[in-house]
Amino acid sequence: MKRDIYHQDHEAFRASVREFLNRSVLPNAERHAAEKALPREFWTEAGKQGFLGLHIAEEYGGAGTDDYRFTAVLCEELSKAYAALWTCVGIHADVTAGYLAKLGTEEQRQRWLPGVASGETLLALAMTEPSAGSDLAALKTTAVRDGGQWVINGAKTFITNGYSADLVLTAVRTNPEKKARGITLFAVPATAEGFSRGRKLDKVGQDESDTAELFFDDVRLTDEDIVGELDGGFVHMMQMLPQERLSVAISNLAHARQALDETLQYVKERKAFGTSIGSFQHNKFLLAEMSTQADVAQAYVDQCVLAHVRGELPAVDAAKAKWWTAQVQNEILDRCVQLYGGYGYMNEYRIARAWRDGRISKIYAGSNEIMKEIIGRELGL
Ligand SMILES: Cc1cc2nc3c(=O)[nH]c(=O)nc-3n(C[C@H](O)[C@H](O)[C@H](O)COP(=O)(O)OP(=O)(O)OC[C@H]3O[C@@H](n4cnc5c(N)ncnc54)[C@H](O)[C@@H]3O)c2cc1C
């Protein structure tokens, strides 16, 4: 289906992202997977191209656009290359940079944003803990006042960019009396004494992204390191999560569409019983169904993108987009693997990796079950 949400300037931007991917990223994809991380030169090169500061004001080294469609284009193209690219870049440039730009004081913006836009200051966002994932308000990492300082103790897990990040925006309990209303966001520099990281976690897919445990052992920070309101962290996260979920939805669909396009090519070329496997009615119908699934989901997500550009995207619509696209993506990827036969199970084939990479979309940034909780609440249930 023809999409009409993007204009000439978005498409010109898309061409520059593709050029960057073909030149600097795809030739190094095997290395990224083997090293379980994107190297520093990836970040600084992406920074030079202006991809990491789209929404950061020009005075802090960004592009200063308020048109979210540029982020959507970046998200689509990176996700088509491989899913981990957007997972990492999204957390840095879309999600965490968004918190710093929107909630940071003037001094904090000057301190952090130029490095974020240039790729020299890599960001992570640490909410999840070993005993608190979906139930974010139950988090146990604490910050206790000691004179003019805060002393942070606790642990986080599954943190994207966690192994390499220079600055970790960390959700911490500052008031033990109040559950959700007692959480504050601290920007923890990786150089802070008492901050340490575990190994890169061994994941089922998205090998190229570094995902790590983080430890805070008497880390001392000050009020200048608080981002947003004291005890207001939970509200800030709830305000920012819809955009993160929308970009995951965009990524899910772009990733699935790419797999579908590659599979379509494959079934036209692969022969069995003297004919291309795509010509069997069963397979033709599978592909017809997948093409319909992708188009219908895209129409909904595109409307969400436009609503977000207008500043009118309800959290419940972002939740719908996120779980539905994760479902569609996983159905498409599984069917594509089937169409590749045994080759679909070989890691050297992109489809096998895409299938492994896509599985997490039903879990991270709020699981499908949590998305349905949000929708159920909106239905008055
Ligand atoms: C690759 C990867 C990258 C990640 N990146 C980050 C990151 O950068 N920052 C970060 O903070 N976190 C990150 N996460 C963590 C991720 O967001 C959590 O794993 C996710 O929110 C689920 O939390 P949990 O793992 O503790 O599962 P749990 O909360 O223990 O949930 C387990 C199961 O129970 C279900 N469940 C829980 N509550 C309910 C309910 N009320 N009703 C019905 N079902 C329910 C869940 O849906 C799930 O199926 C990442 C995780 C992975 C795997």
XYZ file of C-alpha atoms and ligand atoms in Angstrom:
434
model
C 0.000 0.000 0.000
C 1.283 3.462 -0.872
C 2.324 5.377 2.221
C 1.890 9.123 2.260
C 3.238 10.274 5.610
C 6.732 11.065 4.342
C 7.715 13.969 2.081
C 10.713 14.743 -0.092
C 12.938 15.903 2.785
C 12.216 12.695 4.746
C 13.091 10.595 1.695
C 16.319 12.550 1.133
C 17.182 11.847 4.762
C 16.349 8.157 4.218
C 18.804 8.057 1.303
C 21.567 9.462 3.538
C 20.858 6.844 6.219
C 20.991 4.065 3.607
C 24.244 5.374 2.237
C 25.730 5.361 5.759
C 24.512 1.802 6.388
C 25.894 0.479 3.108
C 29.216 2.231 3.551
C 29.972 1.938 7.244
C 27.696 -0.566 8.936
C 26.665 -3.561 6.832
C 30.245 -4.455 5.804
C 31.082 -4.678 9.542
C 27.942 -6.510 10.663
C 29.760 -9.803 11.390
C 32.259 -7.989 13.600
C 29.455 -6.269 15.526
C 27.806 -9.638 16.180
C 31.073 -11.289 17.222
C 31.959 -8.432 19.586
C 28.386 -8.280 20.961
C 28.477 -4.493 20.673
C 28.612 -1.597 18.259
C 32.141 -0.140 18.258
C 32.888 3.468 19.226
C 33.578 4.432 15.625
C 30.006 3.450 14.748
C 28.722 5.999 17.262
C 31.071 8.826 16.305
C 30.437 8.237 12.594
C 26.653 8.236 13.165
C 27.149 11.416 15.204
C 29.067 13.077 12.351
C 26.217 12.242 9.990
C 23.816 14.042 12.347
C 21.786 10.898 13.159
C 22.175 11.046 16.945
C 20.917 14.541 17.654
C 17.833 14.900 15.487
C 15.765 16.376 18.307
C 18.602 18.067 20.169
C 18.617 21.850 19.693
C 21.262 23.264 17.344
C 22.905 25.212 20.166
C 23.847 21.838 21.744
C 25.104 20.334 18.477
C 21.881 18.691 17.259
C 19.689 19.132 14.191
C 16.914 20.780 16.197
C 13.966 19.270 14.343
C 10.634 18.723 16.073
C 9.383 16.499 13.234
C 9.367 12.962 14.673
C 9.152 11.508 11.140
C 12.918 11.893 10.763
C 13.350 9.603 13.770
C 10.803 7.231 12.240
C 12.791 7.109 8.980
C 16.046 6.464 10.867
C 14.308 3.754 12.864
C 12.939 2.044 9.732
C 16.238 1.992 7.887
C 18.328 0.811 10.845
C 15.790 -1.911 11.672
C 15.859 -3.159 8.083
C 19.643 -3.574 8.315
C 19.363 -5.526 11.585
C 17.137 -5.095 14.605
C 19.848 -4.491 17.214
C 20.910 -1.303 15.458
C 17.690 0.449 16.351
C 17.573 -1.119 19.817
C 20.921 0.554 20.595
C 20.526 3.782 18.634
C 16.928 4.187 19.775
C 17.884 3.937 23.456
C 20.663 6.481 22.948
C 19.270 9.033 20.491
C 15.510 8.679 20.731
C 14.772 7.604 24.294
C 17.495 8.670 26.737
C 18.521 11.802 24.826
C 14.828 12.714 24.886
C 14.770 12.622 28.701
C 17.896 14.789 28.939
C 16.689 17.306 26.338
C 13.153 17.602 27.743
C 13.805 17.375 31.477
C 17.386 18.602 31.845
C 18.292 22.015 33.234
C 20.200 24.444 31.033
C 23.445 23.482 32.787
C 22.740 19.753 32.306
C 21.934 20.199 28.624
C 25.209 22.036 28.081
C 27.053 19.368 30.066
C 25.681 16.321 28.247
C 23.917 17.015 24.945
C 26.882 17.990 22.715
C 28.558 14.636 23.497
C 25.282 12.791 22.946
C 24.806 14.373 19.504
C 28.429 13.679 18.476
C 28.340 10.069 19.682
C 31.109 10.661 22.209
C 28.827 10.295 25.231
C 26.949 7.009 24.867
C 23.698 6.739 26.819
C 21.771 3.940 28.513
C 18.481 3.967 30.398
C 18.377 1.735 33.466
C 14.940 0.966 34.835
C 14.756 -2.844 35.070
C 16.101 -4.653 38.148
C 16.544 -8.345 38.867
C 13.330 -8.258 40.932
C 11.419 -5.466 39.148
C 10.719 -5.448 35.410
C 7.055 -5.124 34.486
C 6.324 -3.841 37.998
C 8.595 -0.837 37.682
C 7.193 0.871 40.778
C 8.653 -1.984 42.867
C 12.255 -1.080 42.076
C 14.678 -1.314 45.003
C 17.825 0.600 44.024
C 17.997 3.427 46.547
C 19.426 6.912 46.811
C 19.817 8.156 50.383
C 20.733 11.726 51.293
C 24.055 12.150 53.099
C 24.844 15.813 53.719
C 24.857 17.547 50.344
C 25.121 14.262 48.427
C 23.043 11.240 47.420
C 24.393 7.731 47.993
C 23.115 5.137 45.490
C 23.069 1.385 46.109
C 21.493 -1.399 44.085
C 21.590 -3.226 40.752
C 19.992 -3.068 37.311
C 19.777 -5.748 34.655
C 19.145 -6.199 30.902
C 20.399 -2.678 30.193
C 20.892 -1.913 26.494
C 24.225 -0.124 25.827
C 24.930 -0.860 29.495
C 28.368 -2.354 28.893
C 29.635 0.647 26.902
C 27.579 3.594 28.134
C 29.277 6.736 29.448
C 26.164 8.059 31.159
C 23.366 5.921 32.567
C 20.014 7.506 33.291
C 18.979 5.434 36.288
C 15.618 5.106 38.030
C 16.204 5.083 41.775
C 14.025 4.996 44.887
C 14.377 8.251 46.818
C 11.335 7.815 49.025
C 10.718 4.385 50.582
C 7.265 5.447 51.844
C 5.779 6.151 48.427
C 5.876 3.421 45.783
C 5.522 5.083 42.360
C 5.763 8.622 43.757
C 9.136 7.938 45.391
C 11.295 7.342 42.301
C 13.857 9.787 40.877
C 15.993 9.737 37.723
C 19.738 10.194 38.238
C 22.286 10.562 35.433
C 25.142 8.342 36.625
C 28.502 8.858 34.882
C 30.270 5.561 34.208
C 33.359 7.105 35.813
C 31.599 7.497 39.192
C 33.317 5.621 42.017
C 31.247 2.573 43.027
C 29.652 2.103 39.581
C 30.496 -1.181 37.854
C 29.165 -3.486 35.177
C 28.794 -7.214 34.760
C 29.630 -9.128 31.582
C 27.808 -8.631 28.288
C 24.744 -10.846 28.677
C 24.457 -13.831 26.336
C 21.160 -13.327 24.494
C 19.069 -15.470 22.132
C 19.205 -12.770 19.450
C 20.287 -9.202 18.685
C 23.901 -10.284 19.148
C 25.140 -6.871 18.023
C 23.675 -4.993 20.987
C 25.431 -4.926 24.314
C 23.112 -5.733 27.186
C 24.510 -5.705 30.699
C 23.945 -5.798 34.423
C 24.932 -2.644 36.311
C 25.931 -2.324 39.963
C 25.822 0.713 42.238
C 27.880 0.433 45.397
C 27.831 3.674 47.418
C 27.849 5.794 44.256
C 27.897 9.448 45.368
C 26.041 12.041 43.297
C 24.547 15.477 43.908
C 21.300 17.304 43.145
C 22.932 18.455 39.883
C 22.746 14.838 38.666
C 18.978 14.540 39.155
C 17.086 14.702 35.860
C 13.591 16.120 36.191
C 11.701 16.330 39.480
C 12.790 14.744 42.759
C 10.357 11.826 43.339
C 8.872 12.549 39.884
C 10.761 9.829 37.972
C 7.830 7.439 37.572
C 5.627 10.151 36.083
C 8.483 11.167 33.742
C 8.885 7.556 32.586
C 5.147 7.189 31.970
C 5.234 10.396 29.909
C 8.202 9.233 27.812
C 7.274 5.564 27.312
C 4.644 6.128 24.565
C 7.300 7.529 22.207
C 9.630 4.622 22.995
C 6.793 2.161 22.304
C 5.886 3.878 19.058
C 9.454 3.654 17.829
C 9.562 -0.038 18.806
C 6.373 -0.505 16.751
C 7.944 1.249 13.751
C 11.035 -0.899 14.146
C 9.026 -4.135 14.460
C 7.217 -3.512 11.202
C 10.246 -2.347 9.221
C 12.133 -5.414 10.415
C 9.275 -7.750 9.444
C 8.797 -6.081 6.044
C 12.462 -6.478 5.220
C 12.276 -10.184 6.107
C 9.156 -10.506 3.983
C 10.808 -8.816 0.972
C 13.860 -11.063 1.252
C 11.649 -14.149 1.593
C 9.614 -13.162 -1.441
C 12.794 -13.074 -3.468
C 13.857 -16.437 -2.046
C 10.595 -18.269 -2.830
C 10.748 -17.049 -6.415
C 14.245 -18.491 -6.854
C 14.118 -21.690 -4.790
C 12.825 -24.682 -6.726
C 11.100 -27.888 -5.573
C 9.187 -30.409 -7.639
C 10.316 -28.585 -10.763
C 8.856 -25.198 -9.882
C 9.504 -22.218 -7.606
C 8.294 -22.886 -4.058
C 6.400 -19.579 -4.083
C 4.125 -20.882 -6.805
C 2.554 -23.550 -4.547
C -0.841 -22.261 -3.557
C -0.212 -22.816 0.144
C 2.933 -20.666 0.061
C 1.354 -18.059 -2.184
C -1.491 -17.726 0.322
C 0.960 -17.472 3.227
C 2.745 -14.617 1.471
C -0.559 -12.962 0.596
C -1.568 -13.124 4.259
C 1.759 -11.737 5.450
C 1.681 -8.900 2.935
C -1.837 -8.018 4.150
C -0.803 -8.223 7.810
C 2.138 -5.892 7.210
C 0.122 -3.349 5.192
C -2.780 -3.198 7.642
C -0.467 -2.824 10.646
C 1.534 -0.159 8.782
C -1.585 1.932 8.182
C -2.272 2.008 11.945
C 1.334 2.766 12.881
C 1.544 5.561 10.290
C -1.517 7.185 11.857
C 0.197 6.918 15.252
C 3.296 8.606 13.804
C 1.207 11.500 12.484
C -0.617 11.781 15.817
C 2.758 11.909 17.597
C 4.019 14.617 15.209
C 0.948 16.657 16.227
C 1.703 15.905 19.910
C -1.557 13.987 20.255
C -0.580 10.317 20.554
C -2.457 8.721 23.481
C -0.443 6.226 25.559
C -3.096 3.590 24.854
C -2.636 3.884 21.073
C 1.139 3.515 21.464
C 0.486 0.384 23.551
C -1.783 -1.030 20.818
C 0.806 -0.290 18.129
C 3.565 -1.882 20.180
C 1.938 -5.221 21.009
C 0.189 -5.654 17.681
C 3.307 -5.064 15.590
C 5.324 -7.374 17.851
C 2.729 -10.081 17.237
C 2.617 -9.476 13.474
C 6.412 -9.316 13.275
C 6.846 -12.623 15.091
C 4.192 -14.361 12.991
C 5.780 -13.113 9.785
C 9.309 -14.062 10.841
C 8.256 -17.546 11.869
C 6.483 -18.142 8.571
C 9.450 -16.780 6.628
C 11.788 -19.221 8.394
C 9.415 -22.034 7.384
C 9.547 -20.905 3.766
C 13.349 -21.044 3.801
C 13.244 -24.675 4.964
C 16.473 -25.904 6.574
C 18.353 -22.806 5.408
C 16.011 -20.761 7.573
C 17.521 -22.432 10.627
C 21.118 -21.604 9.683
C 22.638 -18.592 11.407
C 24.473 -17.628 8.243
C 21.097 -16.757 6.714
C 19.687 -13.339 7.555
C 16.220 -14.793 8.045
C 17.408 -17.059 10.867
C 18.975 -14.113 12.660
C 15.959 -11.914 12.044
C 13.749 -14.599 13.626
C 15.985 -14.706 16.730
C 16.258 -10.927 16.817
C 12.520 -10.345 16.621
C 11.510 -12.467 19.606
C 12.371 -9.819 22.193
C 9.895 -7.296 20.763
C 7.058 -9.021 22.649
C 8.968 -8.552 25.919
C 10.999 -5.332 26.089
C 9.747 -1.748 26.438
C 6.740 -3.251 28.239
C 5.630 -6.794 27.433
C 2.600 -7.622 25.288
C 0.734 -8.531 28.488
C 1.514 -5.142 30.059
C 0.384 -3.400 26.839
C -2.936 -5.256 27.119
C -3.192 -4.204 30.783
C -2.896 -0.569 29.660
C -5.544 -1.096 26.971
C -7.803 -2.969 29.397
C -7.598 -0.094 31.896
C -8.584 2.354 29.157
C -11.606 0.137 28.451
C -12.630 0.647 32.071
C -11.746 -2.934 33.089
C 17.448 -7.493 25.101
C 16.808 -6.713 26.201
C 17.029 -5.340 26.274
C 16.468 -4.595 27.312
N 16.790 -3.273 27.446
C 16.405 -2.614 28.575
C 16.891 -1.290 28.840
O 17.643 -0.695 28.051
N 16.501 -0.694 30.000
C 15.679 -1.301 30.902
O 15.373 -0.702 31.923
N 15.200 -2.546 30.682
C 15.553 -3.216 29.536
N 15.108 -4.492 29.319
C 14.210 -5.106 30.291
C 12.791 -5.329 29.778
O 12.127 -4.107 29.586
C 12.095 -6.271 30.772
O 12.691 -7.558 30.597
C 10.610 -6.333 30.581
O 10.018 -5.115 30.962
C 9.951 -7.475 31.398
O 10.370 -7.444 32.733
P 10.938 -8.812 33.409
O 11.963 -9.362 32.504
O 11.316 -8.507 34.803
O 9.697 -9.803 33.377
P 8.560 -9.939 34.500
O 8.070 -8.587 34.877
O 9.048 -10.843 35.572
O 7.422 -10.670 33.661
C 7.450 -12.076 33.392
C 6.191 -12.434 32.616
O 5.049 -12.106 33.401
C 4.198 -11.254 32.665
N 3.521 -10.308 33.552
C 4.085 -9.473 34.461
N 3.125 -8.723 35.033
C 1.956 -9.095 34.477
C 0.599 -8.693 34.639
N 0.256 -7.717 35.482
N -0.364 -9.312 33.892
C -0.032 -10.285 33.015
N 1.224 -10.703 32.819
C 2.206 -10.116 33.535
C 5.104 -10.520 31.677
O 4.372 -10.032 30.581
C 6.057 -11.646 31.307
O 5.473 -12.430 30.311
C 15.621 -5.244 28.273
C 15.395 -6.618 28.161
C 15.992 -7.346 27.167
C 15.774 -8.850 27.155
